[in-house]
Amino acid sequence: MAERIAGPEIERLVQLLARLPGLGPRSARRAVLHLIRKRDELLGPLGEAMRVAHERILACSVCGNIDTSDPCAICRDPRRDAGLLVIVETVADLWALERAGLLAARYHVLGGVLSPLDGVGPSELNMASLVQRIGEGGVREAIIAVNATVDGQTTAHYLADLLAPLGVKTTRLAHGVPVGGELDYLDEGTLAAALDRRTPF
Amino acid sequence: MAERIAGPEIERLVQLLARLPGLGPRSARRAVLHLIRKRDELLGPLGEAMRVAHERILACSVCGNIDTSDPCAICRDPRRDAGLLVIVETVADLWALERAGLLAARYHVLGGVLSPLDGVGPSELNMASLVQRIGEGGVREAIIAVNATVDGQTTAHYLADLLAPLGVKTTRLAHGVPVGGELDYLDEGTLAAALDRRTPF
């Protein structure tokens, strides 16, 4: 179709861009036209940045984070508290916590959550490496920071059971009303949790 | 910020992707994680497709379309009616008409619309080349296929005046109810145009 219009190179770029999350065929076409308009400021540098990323980025063999070095910058950072291990589902969650800048801990990226229906069992996730890592000692507290979804919470309970014999203190994120949240828009489960765990002024 | 987390290469990729229309910082980060997960099927090929596009794509000196050859494939296509010239605002509009596959015409891409407030006058658009192209003869009808916006219609009228002395037949797209459109959702102007230009069964 568009091949006939503007050559296979453009069509290929549209098709590849359309596979990014958040972009469909129409927005991919718009993005390609934008790229071509900004050919030297954007198209060239972006292509080069992708080439570099493709060449250099790898998963950290310790924590599962992505970086250009292995172990990653977080695992190598001596200013971080190696005794505090935050267990997250994905690198995106790790980034979210790092952006918030709330703690200087180390991480362990599971790579997903348990989901029997999708064929994701413990062996599909980075759980063996987690047990080994904690078993080697040095971890004082494991904070299970998975999402508050059904699969996330199932995974959290599984992890708590898995880590119990290792004698490490295991905690999880609190449930409650999000800051800035309006009660009217919250689900019953959140309201119940917020009431249940109410704290004195 | 993320530089500290995962190295400047990833942060640079996020920043460049966030400049695409339809992607913000958050979706750019999601896109980068997706790219890295699909590193060999997507990240590598996309980087390469961008490199190729950056190297080869140029604007057609005849019509303003983008292609890897100059003149572009449309201008070189002998099966197209060279007497029928469709004037569009952007390459995206050209693509939209080509996707519809309604006519085998040639195009002229203005590169925008007249917009005095934004400092876009006739000399900022590909109008001189349009007049020259039609002046050279061979064009039977010029279809002004600009958007039905205020600026688009201003531009259409300006073009009609500009082309009048050249003796070429000038037409524009019809206004009316879009196919599949519901009257309840249409603006007054569209309804007025559709009533005004009603046709017998």
XYZ file of C-alpha atoms in Angstrom:
402
model
C 0.000 0.000 0.000
C 2.192 2.837 1.271
C 5.010 0.904 -0.373
C 3.661 2.035 -3.701
C 3.484 5.602 -2.393
C 6.830 6.250 -0.864
C 9.136 3.286 -1.116
C 9.714 0.251 1.072
C 12.087 2.073 3.448
C 9.349 4.356 4.762
C 6.803 1.539 4.915
C 9.236 -0.589 6.919
C 9.834 2.246 9.373
C 6.069 2.701 9.813
C 5.536 -1.023 10.397
C 8.311 -1.287 12.990
C 7.250 1.861 14.849
C 3.638 0.642 14.932
C 4.816 -2.267 17.091
C 5.780 0.043 19.951
C 3.288 0.141 22.827
C 1.170 3.273 22.559
C 1.585 3.634 18.796
C -0.782 2.239 16.161
C -0.475 2.361 12.373
C -1.878 5.889 12.186
C 0.289 7.392 14.912
C 3.287 5.491 13.534
C 2.774 7.215 10.182
C 2.530 10.574 11.932
C 5.691 9.752 13.877
C 7.547 8.825 10.676
C 6.584 12.090 8.990
C 7.733 13.943 12.101
C 11.020 12.005 12.049
C 11.581 12.849 8.398
C 10.827 16.513 8.977
C 13.371 16.505 11.811
C 15.755 14.272 9.956
C 19.019 15.600 11.340
C 17.854 16.555 14.841
C 15.791 13.423 15.501
C 15.793 10.655 12.869
C 19.582 10.386 12.686
C 20.261 10.594 16.454
C 17.393 8.214 17.289
C 18.634 5.604 14.828
C 22.113 5.950 16.299
C 20.818 5.764 19.904
C 19.000 2.534 19.011
C 22.097 1.067 17.409
C 24.136 1.885 20.521
C 21.428 0.506 22.824
C 21.145 -2.661 20.746
C 24.883 -3.147 20.935
C 25.450 -2.364 24.596
C 22.390 -2.910 26.752
C 22.134 -6.149 28.676
C 20.345 -7.567 31.700
C 22.197 -7.439 35.031
C 23.019 -11.020 36.035
C 22.622 -10.099 39.712
C 19.293 -8.236 39.848
C 17.711 -8.407 36.373
C 17.854 -4.635 35.817
C 18.987 -3.455 32.374
C 22.165 -1.487 31.921
C 25.247 -1.205 29.777
C 27.336 -2.939 32.396
C 26.959 -6.230 34.279
C 26.520 -5.970 37.263
C 24.412 -2.849 36.727
C 25.159 0.610 38.148
C 22.748 0.032 41.052
C 24.349 -3.286 42.045
C 27.802 -1.677 41.864
C 26.864 1.479 43.781
C 28.671 1.293 47.156
C 26.478 4.060 48.644
C 23.412 1.843 48.494
C 22.318 -0.243 51.447
C 23.005 -3.818 50.363
C 20.958 -5.041 53.326
C 17.737 -3.625 51.879
C 16.432 -5.560 48.879
C 13.363 -4.326 46.989
C 11.650 -7.028 44.911
C 9.787 -5.642 41.885
C 7.942 -7.162 38.938
C 9.564 -5.238 36.110
C 12.330 -2.784 35.280
C 9.577 -0.176 34.776
C 8.622 -0.571 38.457
C 12.285 -0.273 39.449
C 12.496 2.968 37.461
C 9.297 4.270 39.117
C 10.784 3.708 42.588
C 14.109 5.249 41.560
C 12.359 8.309 40.140
C 10.608 8.767 43.485
C 14.096 8.637 45.032
C 12.772 7.357 48.355
C 15.389 4.799 49.233
C 18.953 3.860 48.380
C 18.407 0.127 48.243
C 19.256 -2.696 45.864
C 16.642 -4.387 43.686
C 15.629 -7.769 42.386
C 13.546 -7.800 39.202
C 11.255 -10.835 38.975
C 10.472 -10.304 35.305
C 6.715 -10.656 35.826
C 4.213 -12.229 38.205
C 2.963 -15.758 38.734
C 0.106 -16.364 36.343
C -0.841 -20.040 35.956
C -3.324 -19.245 33.176
C -0.539 -17.679 31.093
C 1.835 -20.516 31.944
C 4.020 -18.337 34.179
C 5.246 -20.417 37.132
C 8.083 -19.751 39.609
C 10.669 -21.150 37.172
C 9.691 -18.548 34.566
C 10.556 -15.753 37.019
C 13.879 -14.782 38.594
C 13.023 -16.557 41.858
C 15.816 -19.118 42.114
C 18.368 -16.310 41.779
C 16.489 -14.366 44.474
C 16.623 -17.276 46.928
C 20.297 -17.810 46.155
C 21.031 -14.110 46.572
C 19.317 -13.887 49.939
C 20.786 -17.247 50.969
C 24.280 -15.830 50.499
C 23.539 -13.511 53.420
C 23.847 -9.768 53.840
C 20.177 -8.984 53.168
C 18.457 -7.632 56.290
C 15.015 -6.891 54.846
C 13.246 -7.889 51.628
C 10.535 -5.408 50.604
C 8.077 -7.109 48.263
C 7.034 -4.174 46.060
C 4.852 -5.931 43.479
C 1.717 -4.374 42.016
C -1.514 -4.483 44.018
C -3.175 -6.664 41.371
C -4.561 -10.157 42.013
C -1.579 -11.819 40.311
C 0.786 -9.430 42.080
C -0.616 -10.254 45.495
C -0.581 -14.003 44.762
C 3.069 -13.616 43.853
C 3.706 -11.617 47.033
C 2.281 -14.409 49.198
C 4.227 -17.052 47.301
C 7.418 -15.025 47.796
C 6.755 -14.511 51.511
C 6.431 -18.310 51.932
C 9.517 -18.887 49.800
C 11.655 -16.461 51.802
C 10.366 -17.436 55.277
C 12.847 -20.347 55.790
C 15.751 -18.010 54.962
C 15.143 -16.001 58.108
C 15.062 -12.656 56.327
C 12.579 -10.000 57.421
C 9.944 -9.722 54.670
C 7.698 -6.662 54.279
C 5.304 -5.385 51.671
C 3.947 -1.999 50.555
C 1.011 -0.575 52.521
C -2.464 -0.450 51.016
C -4.586 2.665 51.448
C -5.912 5.853 49.908
C -3.419 7.209 47.353
C -2.175 10.719 48.181
C -4.484 13.158 46.394
C -7.053 10.415 45.879
C -10.768 11.066 46.235
C -12.772 8.509 48.187
C -15.590 8.716 45.667
C -13.316 7.297 42.962
C -11.757 4.487 44.990
C -12.796 0.859 44.870
C -14.243 -0.941 47.839
C -11.092 -2.980 48.466
C -8.940 0.131 48.810
C -11.469 1.783 51.124
C -11.657 -1.383 53.254
C -7.849 -1.541 53.485
C -7.614 2.168 54.348
C -10.245 1.841 57.086
C -8.806 -1.382 58.408
C -5.317 0.084 58.756
C -6.407 3.533 59.965
C -3.844 5.273 62.137
C -4.261 7.737 65.052
C -3.577 11.435 64.450
C 17.701 10.914 37.046
C 17.322 7.723 35.008
C 20.935 8.337 34.002
C 21.928 7.290 37.466
C 19.700 4.209 37.181
C 20.571 2.673 33.892
C 23.243 4.550 32.038
C 23.149 7.493 29.615
C 22.412 5.295 26.566
C 18.961 4.323 27.819
C 18.194 7.818 29.070
C 19.126 9.254 25.661
C 16.843 6.767 23.899
C 13.963 7.716 26.224
C 14.515 11.435 25.637
C 14.614 11.089 21.843
C 11.561 8.799 21.690
C 9.619 11.185 23.944
C 9.915 13.788 21.169
C 7.758 11.732 18.796
C 4.168 12.915 18.475
C 1.890 10.696 20.553
C 4.610 9.687 23.015
C 5.384 11.427 26.293
C 8.130 10.647 28.825
C 6.132 7.845 30.422
C 5.149 6.069 27.213
C 8.669 6.617 25.862
C 10.043 4.727 28.860
C 7.529 1.943 28.273
C 8.511 1.874 24.606
C 12.207 1.643 25.481
C 11.611 -1.285 27.833
C 9.587 -2.974 25.085
C 12.391 -2.314 22.591
C 14.962 -3.803 24.937
C 12.821 -6.863 25.589
C 12.519 -7.338 21.817
C 16.073 -6.360 21.197
C 16.779 -8.504 18.157
C 13.320 -8.488 16.577
C 12.611 -4.786 17.063
C 15.371 -2.594 18.543
C 18.021 -3.697 16.043
C 15.812 -3.559 12.922
C 14.232 -0.242 13.933
C 17.621 1.386 14.470
C 18.724 0.081 11.092
C 15.493 1.226 9.366
C 16.042 4.710 10.804
C 19.628 4.764 9.617
C 18.531 3.755 6.106
C 15.701 6.303 6.119
C 18.025 9.047 7.349
C 20.457 8.232 4.582
C 18.064 7.844 1.692
C 14.823 9.739 2.178
C 14.469 13.124 0.555
C 11.748 15.517 -0.575
C 10.633 15.277 -4.207
C 11.698 18.462 -5.975
C 8.618 18.288 -8.219
C 5.748 17.715 -5.795
C 7.149 17.890 -2.236
C 6.319 14.245 -1.433
C 8.971 12.260 0.430
C 10.653 9.279 -1.169
C 14.000 7.636 -1.700
C 14.173 8.954 -5.258
C 13.780 12.410 -6.766
C 11.392 12.774 -8.579
C 9.321 10.499 -6.344
C 7.641 7.248 -7.390
C 4.315 9.033 -7.905
C 5.797 11.712 -10.153
C 7.597 9.030 -12.173
C 4.586 6.704 -12.466
C 3.512 6.753 -16.163
C 0.142 5.146 -15.366
C -0.971 8.224 -13.451
C -2.969 10.982 -15.093
C -0.550 13.895 -15.269
C -3.473 16.160 -16.147
C -5.047 15.714 -12.728
C -3.194 17.505 -9.937
C -4.298 17.122 -6.323
C -3.069 19.914 -4.032
C -2.688 18.816 -0.406
C -1.367 20.417 2.772
C 0.961 17.655 3.949
C 2.471 14.329 2.993
C 0.138 12.754 5.580
C -2.850 13.977 3.549
C -1.265 12.609 0.363
C -0.899 9.229 2.087
C -4.518 9.348 3.272
C -5.744 9.883 -0.302
C -3.419 7.182 -1.641
C -4.625 4.704 0.984
C -8.186 5.362 -0.142
C -6.944 4.525 -3.664
C -9.611 6.661 -5.317
C -7.656 8.294 -8.075
C -4.448 7.844 -10.045
C -3.431 11.483 -10.069
C -0.293 13.458 -9.323
C 0.089 15.596 -6.218
C 1.479 18.880 -5.037
C 2.303 19.152 -1.334
C 2.016 22.715 -0.013
C 3.817 21.930 3.211
C 1.165 23.615 5.369
C -1.524 26.282 5.165
C -1.508 30.053 5.173
C -1.513 31.220 8.764
C -0.598 34.907 9.199
C -0.602 34.587 12.995
C 2.085 31.879 12.797
C 4.022 33.845 10.187
C 3.158 31.430 7.384
C 2.651 33.384 4.161
C 2.583 32.194 0.510
C 6.388 32.239 0.292
C 6.650 29.774 3.186
C 4.570 27.246 1.207
C 5.310 25.457 -2.077
C 3.145 27.870 -4.068
C 5.655 29.342 -6.496
C 6.563 25.822 -7.633
C 2.847 25.049 -8.013
C 2.256 28.072 -10.249
C 5.344 27.209 -12.278
C 4.275 23.573 -12.593
C 0.785 24.446 -13.806
C 2.179 27.234 -15.992
C 4.273 24.674 -17.871
C 1.003 23.188 -19.140
C -0.377 19.680 -19.139
C -2.539 20.082 -16.043
C -6.233 19.871 -16.896
C -7.718 20.116 -13.422
C -6.336 21.161 -10.048
C -8.223 19.616 -7.113
C -7.632 21.697 -3.985
C -7.807 18.991 -1.306
C -6.882 20.972 1.805
C -8.429 20.369 5.198
C -11.856 21.843 5.957
C -10.386 24.037 8.693
C -10.525 27.824 8.719
C -6.864 28.134 7.681
C -7.350 25.380 5.106
C -10.307 27.124 3.509
C -8.525 30.492 3.515
C -5.650 28.783 1.725
C -8.091 27.169 -0.742
C -9.537 30.553 -1.678
C -6.084 32.091 -2.014
C -5.046 29.208 -4.287
C -8.173 29.489 -6.409
C -7.382 33.190 -7.000
C -3.736 32.394 -7.682
C -4.543 29.706 -10.248
C -7.413 31.559 -11.979
C -5.163 33.506 -14.430
C -3.536 30.231 -15.530
C -6.777 29.028 -17.096
C -6.729 25.682 -15.295
C -9.994 24.197 -14.020
C -9.910 24.428 -10.217
C -12.131 22.289 -7.982
C -12.343 21.526 -4.285
C -13.622 18.667 -2.143
C -17.350 18.603 -1.350
C -18.618 19.421 2.124
C -21.348 17.284 3.673
C -22.260 14.529 6.086
C -19.345 12.045 6.386
C -20.307 8.503 5.376
C -21.402 6.709 8.554
C -21.783 10.051 10.319
C -24.676 10.734 12.686
C -26.422 14.070 12.343
C -26.608 14.432 16.108
C -22.808 14.600 16.315
C -22.233 16.991 13.433
C -21.595 20.707 13.770
C -23.935 23.318 12.387
C -21.626 24.261 9.529
C -21.517 20.702 8.203
C -25.281 20.341 8.474
C -25.781 23.659 6.682
C -23.414 22.588 3.888
C -25.108 19.191 3.559
C -28.572 20.757 3.370
C -27.447 23.483 1.036
C -25.924 21.036 -1.425
C -28.611 18.355 -1.095
C -29.010 16.220 -4.214
C -32.101 14.508 -5.693
C -32.487 10.731 -5.256
